[in-house]
XYZ file of C-alpha atoms in Angstrom:
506
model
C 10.262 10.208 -16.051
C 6.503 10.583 -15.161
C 6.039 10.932 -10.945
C 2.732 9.466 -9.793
C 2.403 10.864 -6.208
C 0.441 8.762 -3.735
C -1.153 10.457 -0.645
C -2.600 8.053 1.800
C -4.493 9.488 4.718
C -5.021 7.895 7.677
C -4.538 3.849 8.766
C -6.433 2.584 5.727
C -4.394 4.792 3.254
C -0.822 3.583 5.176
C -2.680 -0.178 4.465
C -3.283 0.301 0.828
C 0.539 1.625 0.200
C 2.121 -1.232 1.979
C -0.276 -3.504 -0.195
C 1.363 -1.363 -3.287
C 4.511 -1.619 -2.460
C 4.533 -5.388 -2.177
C 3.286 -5.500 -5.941
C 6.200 -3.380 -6.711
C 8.334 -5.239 -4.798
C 7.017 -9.029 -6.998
C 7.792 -6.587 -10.216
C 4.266 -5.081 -10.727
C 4.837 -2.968 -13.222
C 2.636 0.274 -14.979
C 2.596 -0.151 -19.030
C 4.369 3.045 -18.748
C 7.354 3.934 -16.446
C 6.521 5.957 -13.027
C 8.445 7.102 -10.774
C 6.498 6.559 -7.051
C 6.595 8.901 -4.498
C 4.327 7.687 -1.285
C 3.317 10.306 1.026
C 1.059 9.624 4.575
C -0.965 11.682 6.344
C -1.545 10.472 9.767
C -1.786 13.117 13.095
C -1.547 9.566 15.011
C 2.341 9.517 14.782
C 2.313 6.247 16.459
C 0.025 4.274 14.699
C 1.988 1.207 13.959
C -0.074 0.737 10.501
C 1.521 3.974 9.494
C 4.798 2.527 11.497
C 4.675 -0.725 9.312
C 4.316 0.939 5.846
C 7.240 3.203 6.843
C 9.656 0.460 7.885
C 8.431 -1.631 4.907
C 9.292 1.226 2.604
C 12.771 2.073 3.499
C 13.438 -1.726 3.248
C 12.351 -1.202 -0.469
C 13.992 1.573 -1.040
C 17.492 0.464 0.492
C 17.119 -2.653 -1.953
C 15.895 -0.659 -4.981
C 18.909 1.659 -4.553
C 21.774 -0.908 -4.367
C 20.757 -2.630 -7.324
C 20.057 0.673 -9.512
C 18.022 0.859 -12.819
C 17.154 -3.139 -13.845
C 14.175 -5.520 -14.504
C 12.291 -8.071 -12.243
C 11.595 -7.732 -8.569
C 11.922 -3.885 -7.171
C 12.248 -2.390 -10.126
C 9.893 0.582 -9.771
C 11.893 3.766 -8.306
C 10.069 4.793 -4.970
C 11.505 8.064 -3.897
C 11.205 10.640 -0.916
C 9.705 14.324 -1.660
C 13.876 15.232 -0.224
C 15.208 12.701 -3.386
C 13.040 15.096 -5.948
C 13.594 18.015 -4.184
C 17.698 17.998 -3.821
C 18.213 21.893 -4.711
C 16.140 22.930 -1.711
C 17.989 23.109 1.821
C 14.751 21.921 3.808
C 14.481 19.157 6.273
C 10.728 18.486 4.662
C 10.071 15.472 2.873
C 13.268 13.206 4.461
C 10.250 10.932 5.708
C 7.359 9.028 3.868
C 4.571 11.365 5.938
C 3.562 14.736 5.851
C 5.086 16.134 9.510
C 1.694 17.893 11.086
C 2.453 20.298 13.891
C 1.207 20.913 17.275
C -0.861 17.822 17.482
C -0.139 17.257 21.571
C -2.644 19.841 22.253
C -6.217 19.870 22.696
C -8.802 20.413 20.202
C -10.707 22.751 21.416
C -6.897 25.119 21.112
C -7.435 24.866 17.439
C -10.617 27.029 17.444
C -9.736 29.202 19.753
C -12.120 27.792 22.624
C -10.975 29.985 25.697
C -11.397 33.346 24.040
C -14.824 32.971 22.558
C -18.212 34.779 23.554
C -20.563 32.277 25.927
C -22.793 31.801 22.681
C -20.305 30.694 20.528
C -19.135 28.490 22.928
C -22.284 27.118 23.363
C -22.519 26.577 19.987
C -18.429 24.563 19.983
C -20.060 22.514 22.922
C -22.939 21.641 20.312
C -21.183 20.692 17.203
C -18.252 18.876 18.927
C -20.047 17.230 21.409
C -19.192 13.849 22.408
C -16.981 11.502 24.538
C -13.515 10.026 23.961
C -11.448 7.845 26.347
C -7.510 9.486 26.886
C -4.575 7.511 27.513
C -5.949 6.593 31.041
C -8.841 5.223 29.799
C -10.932 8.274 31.607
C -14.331 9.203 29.744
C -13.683 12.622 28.462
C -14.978 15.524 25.703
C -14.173 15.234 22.482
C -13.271 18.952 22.281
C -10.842 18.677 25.129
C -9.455 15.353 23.307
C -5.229 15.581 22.004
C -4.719 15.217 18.403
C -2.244 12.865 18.593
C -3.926 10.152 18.701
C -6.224 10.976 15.368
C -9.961 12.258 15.367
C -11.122 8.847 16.989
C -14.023 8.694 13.839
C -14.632 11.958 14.059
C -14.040 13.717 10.680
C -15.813 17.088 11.760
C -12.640 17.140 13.946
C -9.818 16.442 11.514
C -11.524 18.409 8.744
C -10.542 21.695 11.567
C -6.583 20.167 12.228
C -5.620 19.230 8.967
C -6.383 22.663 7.259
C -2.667 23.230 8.120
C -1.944 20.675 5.820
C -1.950 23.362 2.483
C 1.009 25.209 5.442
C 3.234 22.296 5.462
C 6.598 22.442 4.001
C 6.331 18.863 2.538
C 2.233 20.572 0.571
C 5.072 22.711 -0.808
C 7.463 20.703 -2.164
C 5.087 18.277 -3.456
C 3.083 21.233 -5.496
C 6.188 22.743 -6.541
C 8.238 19.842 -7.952
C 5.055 18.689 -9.195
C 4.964 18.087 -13.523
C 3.309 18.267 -16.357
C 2.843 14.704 -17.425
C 2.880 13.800 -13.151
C 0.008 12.213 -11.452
C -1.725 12.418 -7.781
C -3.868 9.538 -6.471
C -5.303 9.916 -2.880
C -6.506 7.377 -0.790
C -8.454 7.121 2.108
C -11.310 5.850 3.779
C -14.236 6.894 4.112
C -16.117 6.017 7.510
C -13.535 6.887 10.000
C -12.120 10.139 10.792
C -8.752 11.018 9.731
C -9.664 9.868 5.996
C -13.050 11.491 5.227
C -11.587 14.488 6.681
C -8.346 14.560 4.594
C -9.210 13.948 1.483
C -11.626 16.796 0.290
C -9.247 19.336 2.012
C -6.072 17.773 0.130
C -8.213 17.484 -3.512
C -9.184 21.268 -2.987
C -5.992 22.576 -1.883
C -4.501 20.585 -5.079
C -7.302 22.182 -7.609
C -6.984 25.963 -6.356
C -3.174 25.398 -6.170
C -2.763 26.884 -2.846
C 0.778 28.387 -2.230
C 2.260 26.887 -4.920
C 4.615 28.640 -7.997
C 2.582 26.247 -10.619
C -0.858 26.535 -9.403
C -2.232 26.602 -13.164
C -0.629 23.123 -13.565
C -2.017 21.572 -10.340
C -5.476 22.878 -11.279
C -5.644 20.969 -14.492
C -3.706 18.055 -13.167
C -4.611 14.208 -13.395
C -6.098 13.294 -10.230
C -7.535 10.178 -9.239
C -8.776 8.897 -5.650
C -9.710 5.731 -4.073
C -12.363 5.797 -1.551
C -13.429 2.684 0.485
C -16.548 2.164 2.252
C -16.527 0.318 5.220
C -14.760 -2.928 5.032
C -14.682 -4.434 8.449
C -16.144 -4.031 11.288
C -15.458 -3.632 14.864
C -16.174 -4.621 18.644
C -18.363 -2.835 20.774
C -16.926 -0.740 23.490
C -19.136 1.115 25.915
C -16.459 4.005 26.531
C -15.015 4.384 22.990
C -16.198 7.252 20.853
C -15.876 4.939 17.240
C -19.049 2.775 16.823
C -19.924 0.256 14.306
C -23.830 1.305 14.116
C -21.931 4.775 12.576
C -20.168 3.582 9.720
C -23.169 3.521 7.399
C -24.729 6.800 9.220
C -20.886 9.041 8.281
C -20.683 7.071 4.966
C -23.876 8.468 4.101
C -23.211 11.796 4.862
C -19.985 12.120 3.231
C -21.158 10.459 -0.135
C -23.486 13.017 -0.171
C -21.146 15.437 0.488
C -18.955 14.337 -2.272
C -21.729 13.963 -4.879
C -22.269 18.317 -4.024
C -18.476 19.124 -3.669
C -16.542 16.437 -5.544
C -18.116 14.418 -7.460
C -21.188 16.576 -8.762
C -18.466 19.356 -9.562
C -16.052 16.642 -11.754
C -13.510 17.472 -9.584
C -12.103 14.244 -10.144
C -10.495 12.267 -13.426
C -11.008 9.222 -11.879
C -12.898 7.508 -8.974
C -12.621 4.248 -7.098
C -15.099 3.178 -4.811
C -14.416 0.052 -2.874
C -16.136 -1.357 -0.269
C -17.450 -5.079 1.279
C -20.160 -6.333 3.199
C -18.423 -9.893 3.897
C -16.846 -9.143 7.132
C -18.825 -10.938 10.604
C -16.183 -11.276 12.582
C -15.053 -7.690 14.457
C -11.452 -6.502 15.137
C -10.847 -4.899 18.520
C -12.044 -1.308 19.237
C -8.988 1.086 19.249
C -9.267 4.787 19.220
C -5.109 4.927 18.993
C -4.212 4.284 22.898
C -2.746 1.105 21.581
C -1.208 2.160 18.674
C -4.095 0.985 15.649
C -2.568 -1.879 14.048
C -4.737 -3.743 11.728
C -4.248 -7.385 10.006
C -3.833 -6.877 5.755
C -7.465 -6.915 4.021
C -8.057 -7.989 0.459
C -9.948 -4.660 0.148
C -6.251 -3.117 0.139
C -4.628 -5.608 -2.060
C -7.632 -4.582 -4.390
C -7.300 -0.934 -3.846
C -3.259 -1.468 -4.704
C -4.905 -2.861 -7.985
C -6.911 0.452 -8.831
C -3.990 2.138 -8.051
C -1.868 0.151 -11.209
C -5.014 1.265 -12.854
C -4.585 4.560 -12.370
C -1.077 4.509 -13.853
C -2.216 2.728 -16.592
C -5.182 5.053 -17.746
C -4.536 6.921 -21.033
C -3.603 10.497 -20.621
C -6.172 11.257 -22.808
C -9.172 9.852 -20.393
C -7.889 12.472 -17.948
C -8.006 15.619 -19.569
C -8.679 18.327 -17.483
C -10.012 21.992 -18.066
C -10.150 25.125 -15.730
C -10.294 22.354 -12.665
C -12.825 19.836 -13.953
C -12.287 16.745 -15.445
C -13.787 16.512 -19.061
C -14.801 12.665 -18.812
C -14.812 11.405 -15.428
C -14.376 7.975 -14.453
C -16.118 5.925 -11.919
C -14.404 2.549 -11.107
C -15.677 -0.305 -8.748
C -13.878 -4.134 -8.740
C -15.615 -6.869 -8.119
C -15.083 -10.971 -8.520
C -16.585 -13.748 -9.867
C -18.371 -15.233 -6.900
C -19.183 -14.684 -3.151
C -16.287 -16.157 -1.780
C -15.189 -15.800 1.953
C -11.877 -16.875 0.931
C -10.796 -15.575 -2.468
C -8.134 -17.015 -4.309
C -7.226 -15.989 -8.079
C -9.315 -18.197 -9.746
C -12.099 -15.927 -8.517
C -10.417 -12.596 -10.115
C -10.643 -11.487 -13.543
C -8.433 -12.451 -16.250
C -7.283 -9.135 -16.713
C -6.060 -8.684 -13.008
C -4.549 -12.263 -12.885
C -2.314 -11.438 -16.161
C -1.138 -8.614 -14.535
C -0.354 -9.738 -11.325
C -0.080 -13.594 -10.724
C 3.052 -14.290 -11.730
C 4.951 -11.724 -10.189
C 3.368 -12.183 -6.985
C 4.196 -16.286 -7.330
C 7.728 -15.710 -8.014
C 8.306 -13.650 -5.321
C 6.456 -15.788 -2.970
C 8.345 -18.793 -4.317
C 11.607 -16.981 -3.904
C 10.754 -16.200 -0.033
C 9.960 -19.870 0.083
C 13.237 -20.961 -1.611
C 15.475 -18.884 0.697
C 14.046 -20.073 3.645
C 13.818 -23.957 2.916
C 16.415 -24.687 0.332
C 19.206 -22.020 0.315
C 21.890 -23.769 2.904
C 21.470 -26.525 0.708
C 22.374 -25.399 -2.593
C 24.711 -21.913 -1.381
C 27.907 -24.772 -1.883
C 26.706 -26.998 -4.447
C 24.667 -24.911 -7.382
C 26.369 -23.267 -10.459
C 24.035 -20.446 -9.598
C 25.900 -19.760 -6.911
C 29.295 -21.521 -6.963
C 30.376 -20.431 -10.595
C 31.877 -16.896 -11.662
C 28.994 -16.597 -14.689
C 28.938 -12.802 -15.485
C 32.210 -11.623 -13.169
C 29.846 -11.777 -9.868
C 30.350 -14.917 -7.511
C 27.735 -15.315 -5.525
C 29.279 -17.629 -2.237
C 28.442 -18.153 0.945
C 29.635 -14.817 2.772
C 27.341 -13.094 0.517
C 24.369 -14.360 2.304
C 26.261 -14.216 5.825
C 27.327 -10.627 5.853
C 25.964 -8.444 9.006
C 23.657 -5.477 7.892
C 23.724 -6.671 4.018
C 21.749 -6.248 0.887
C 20.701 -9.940 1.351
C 19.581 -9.607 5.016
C 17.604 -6.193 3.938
C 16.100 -8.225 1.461
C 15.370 -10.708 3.759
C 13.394 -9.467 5.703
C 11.622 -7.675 2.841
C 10.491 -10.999 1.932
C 9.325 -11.959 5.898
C 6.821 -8.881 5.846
C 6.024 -10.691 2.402
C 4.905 -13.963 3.902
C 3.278 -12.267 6.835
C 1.198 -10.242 4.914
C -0.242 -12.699 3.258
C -0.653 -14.600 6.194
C -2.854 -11.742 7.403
C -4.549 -11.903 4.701
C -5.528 -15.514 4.297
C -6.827 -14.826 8.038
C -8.881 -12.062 8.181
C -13.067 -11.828 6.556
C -13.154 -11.790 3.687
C -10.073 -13.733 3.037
C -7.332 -13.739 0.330
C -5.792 -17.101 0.491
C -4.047 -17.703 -2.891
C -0.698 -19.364 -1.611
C 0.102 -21.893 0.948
C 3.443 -20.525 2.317
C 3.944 -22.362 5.304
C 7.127 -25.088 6.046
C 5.300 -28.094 5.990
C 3.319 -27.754 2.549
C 5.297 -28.706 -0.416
C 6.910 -25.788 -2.896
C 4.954 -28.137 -5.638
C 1.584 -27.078 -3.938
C 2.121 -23.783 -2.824
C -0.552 -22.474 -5.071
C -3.596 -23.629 -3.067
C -6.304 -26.427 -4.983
C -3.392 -27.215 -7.876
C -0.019 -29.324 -7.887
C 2.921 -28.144 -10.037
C 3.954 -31.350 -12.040
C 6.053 -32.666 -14.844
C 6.293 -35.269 -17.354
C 8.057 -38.383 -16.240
C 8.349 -41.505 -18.276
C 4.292 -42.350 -18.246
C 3.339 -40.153 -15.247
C 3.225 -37.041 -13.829
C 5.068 -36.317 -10.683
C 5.483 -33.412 -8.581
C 8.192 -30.950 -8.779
C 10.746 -30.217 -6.351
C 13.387 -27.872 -5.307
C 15.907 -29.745 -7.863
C 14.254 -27.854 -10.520
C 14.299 -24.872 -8.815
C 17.999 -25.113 -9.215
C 18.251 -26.118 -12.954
C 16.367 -22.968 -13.863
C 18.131 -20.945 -11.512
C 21.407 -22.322 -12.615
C 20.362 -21.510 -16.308
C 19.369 -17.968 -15.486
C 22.622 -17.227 -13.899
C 24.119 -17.752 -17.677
C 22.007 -14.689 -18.790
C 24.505 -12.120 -18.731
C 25.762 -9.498 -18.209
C 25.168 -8.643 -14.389
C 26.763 -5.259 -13.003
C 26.955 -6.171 -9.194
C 26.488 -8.915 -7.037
C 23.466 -8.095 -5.787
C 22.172 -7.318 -9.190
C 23.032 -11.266 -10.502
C 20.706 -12.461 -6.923
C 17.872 -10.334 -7.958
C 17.816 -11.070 -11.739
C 18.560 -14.643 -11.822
C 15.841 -15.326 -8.888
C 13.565 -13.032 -11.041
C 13.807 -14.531 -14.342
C 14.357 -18.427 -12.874
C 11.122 -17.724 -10.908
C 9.072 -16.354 -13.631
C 9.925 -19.126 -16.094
C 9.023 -21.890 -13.351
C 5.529 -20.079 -12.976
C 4.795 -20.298 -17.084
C 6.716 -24.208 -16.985
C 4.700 -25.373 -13.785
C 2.982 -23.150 -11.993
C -0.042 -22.198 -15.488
C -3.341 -21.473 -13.236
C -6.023 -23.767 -13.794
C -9.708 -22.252 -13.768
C -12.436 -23.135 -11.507
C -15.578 -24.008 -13.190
């Protein structure tokens, strides 16, 4: 099966594959089968974006794996560079992120600092110049500042560190176990530091094929990228080195950096630019001291969407000769109106097919779990009746450490992501997910109704159960766990076409 290797740099590209992962996780599925493999790049080890995305992915991948091969929700294989790799005795690649070494020390110990002449460390004092706050919140140089923390916004920095990214053992098993018909898709930002640093040095170590046994293959490979512009903004802080007034200043520059180096030399089969204006209100001012974490954007959720793109691109549109793509692509998104709060009616048609009803019946499944499970566990042929050898009672929701407490909390980073979402600027607000509103009106400015003698009236959880109970019938099921996932799958998707059709804006 076709790989499609992510590589996210940085907190935005740790952002975007959580937002990915939660359309594979609804069922989000390519036109063509992929195999996933996510990898990070982050020198910030504790950045709890990067934290989040790795927690959220071994939930997925503890769920995908007990229910196997199947259709529906988490149904796309996500897999370590370890899983593809199985003949080689490395510890590389056990984790989602590429392990960078050596990043407790100083900067200025990457270039050598103490043992150059007085000019050329003139010059170092120049071209790194600068302050940074450390850990004690003590003004201090940028070329004295630890890498651990990232390059604080400072991509002439990380563009020095991360050249030992082409050294690491998980560079090597990714380029070596990488295929013919494969894919690579990188993703970063690109105002900040650790993203507009990474991502030319990744794309040119892929091209040339450095230290790898199938460097022709790499060079001619289908590579795509998604690059966002600034997309937020953030407070003012009189003693940290990352500024708002510099976003547009560094996007500038590395634009025109790509247009010379990337771009200009079709070094790229396809390429997303995403960005948004809409933003007013400012999130606080971390450098990394307090660990970077970030509420979920819609420019994420959107980037997740170029990356289904990606997959679904025709090999043909990314041909690829002696390192430059025949017919590159240039991609932006955009929706129907200046909303601060988006919802789906404001997406294209295209993107709603695709995603709205998987992303429904997954929210509606959270919702179910939460607010009608301990009522119909004992009572529903869903769950009461052996339909397909698999009974699904009451200890199978109850067991310590269980598929069905994995998956529950799956579904709680769900709810809370859109929850972030719905509050940040520019919102995404599509669902209404909290206890008190109705499952009849969780998609926000419509009611879910039915027919009833010479009315309409809302729908309630009693249909939930009628469909459920006739998708248990749908055999055959191989596991327990299998019948949970494909009868909520199936009963959830048919309620969404029966109820839940939705209704354009004009």
């Amino acid at each position: 099966m076709s790989r499609l290797f992510i590589v996210g740099i940085g907190g935005t590209g740790s952002r975007v594959i959580k937002a990915f992962t939660m359309l594979l996780a609804a069922g989000v599925k390519a036109n063509s089968p992929y195999e996933v493999v996510p990898l990070i790049i982050d020198p910030h080890s504790e950045n709890k974006d990067l934290q989040r995305t790795e927690r959220l992915l071994e939930k997925y991948e503890k769920v995908r794996n007990t229910l196997g091969d199947h259709e529906g929700f988490f149904s796309t294989k996500i897999l370590r560079l370890s899983t593809i790799a199985e003949s080689v005795q490395t510890q590389a690649g056990t984790t989602y992120r590429f392990e960078l070494t050596d990043m407790e020390r100083p900067f200025k110990n990457y270039i050598g600092y103490s043992s150059l002449e007085y000019p050329d460390k003139l010059m170092a004092d120049f071209l790194f110049s600068g302050k940074s706050i450390n850990q004690r919140s003590q003004s201090i140089d940028l070329i004295d500042l630890n890498m651990n923390i990232g390059f604080v916004g400072n991509p002439h920095i990380g563009s020095v560190v991360l050249n030992q990214f082409k050294e690491s053992e998980e560079y090597k098993l990714l380029t070596n176990h990488f295929g013919e018909d494969d894919r690579l898709l990188i993703i970063s930002s690109i105002f900040g530091g650790t993203g507009a640093a990474g991502f030319p040095i990744v794309l040119k170590n892929i091209r040339e094929g450095n230290s790898a046994s199938n460097s022709a293959l790499l060079q001619n490979a289908k590579v795509g990228a998604i690059t966002l512009l600034p997309y937020f903004k953030v407070m003012e802080e009189e003693n940290s080195p990352i500024r708002q007034s510099d976003f547009i200043a560094k996007t500038k520059s590395a634009l025109m950096y790509y247009k010379h180096n990337i771009t200009g030399e079709k070094r790229l089969n396809a390429m997303y630019y995403l960005s948004d204006n809409k933003s007013t209100t400012p999130i606080a001012n971390d450098p990394g001291q307090q660990g970077q974490q970030n509420d979920a954007h819609f420019i994420e959720f959107v980037a997740a969407l170029g990356i289904l793109d990606f997959m679904n691109m025709d090999d043909r549109s990314l041909k690829t000769e002696h390192g430059r793509a025949v017919n590159p692509v240039y991609k932006h998104f955009g929706i129907k109106s200046d909303e601060r709060s988006v919802e789906f009616v404001h997406l294209d048609e295209d993107t709603v097919k695709e995603v709205y009803e998987p992303m429904l019946s997954l929210a509606l499944t959270e919702k179910y779990l939460k607010e009608e499970l301990h009522h119909a566990v004992d009572s529903q042929v869903w769950s009461t009746e052996d339909t397909g050898g698999h009974l699904l009672k009451r200890a199978f929701f109850e067991q310590k450490h269980s598929f069905f407490n994995e998956l529950s909390a799956f579904l709680e980073d769900y709810k809370q992501w859109f929850e972030e979402m719905a509050k940040n600027d520019r919102a995404f607000a599509p669902f209404l997910l909290d206890r008190q509103t109705a499952i009849a009106n969780v998609v926000k400015g419509q009611s879910a109704t039915k027919k009833k003698l010479f009315r309409h009236v809302e729908i309630g959880y009693d249909d939930f159960n009628d469909q459920l109970n006739a998708a248990s019938r749908n055999l055959p099921f191989h596991s327990a766990e299998h019948k949970f996932v494909k009868v909520f799958s199936e009963a959830m998707a048919d309620m969404v076409k029966k109820y839940y059709l939705l209704r354009q804006v004009n």
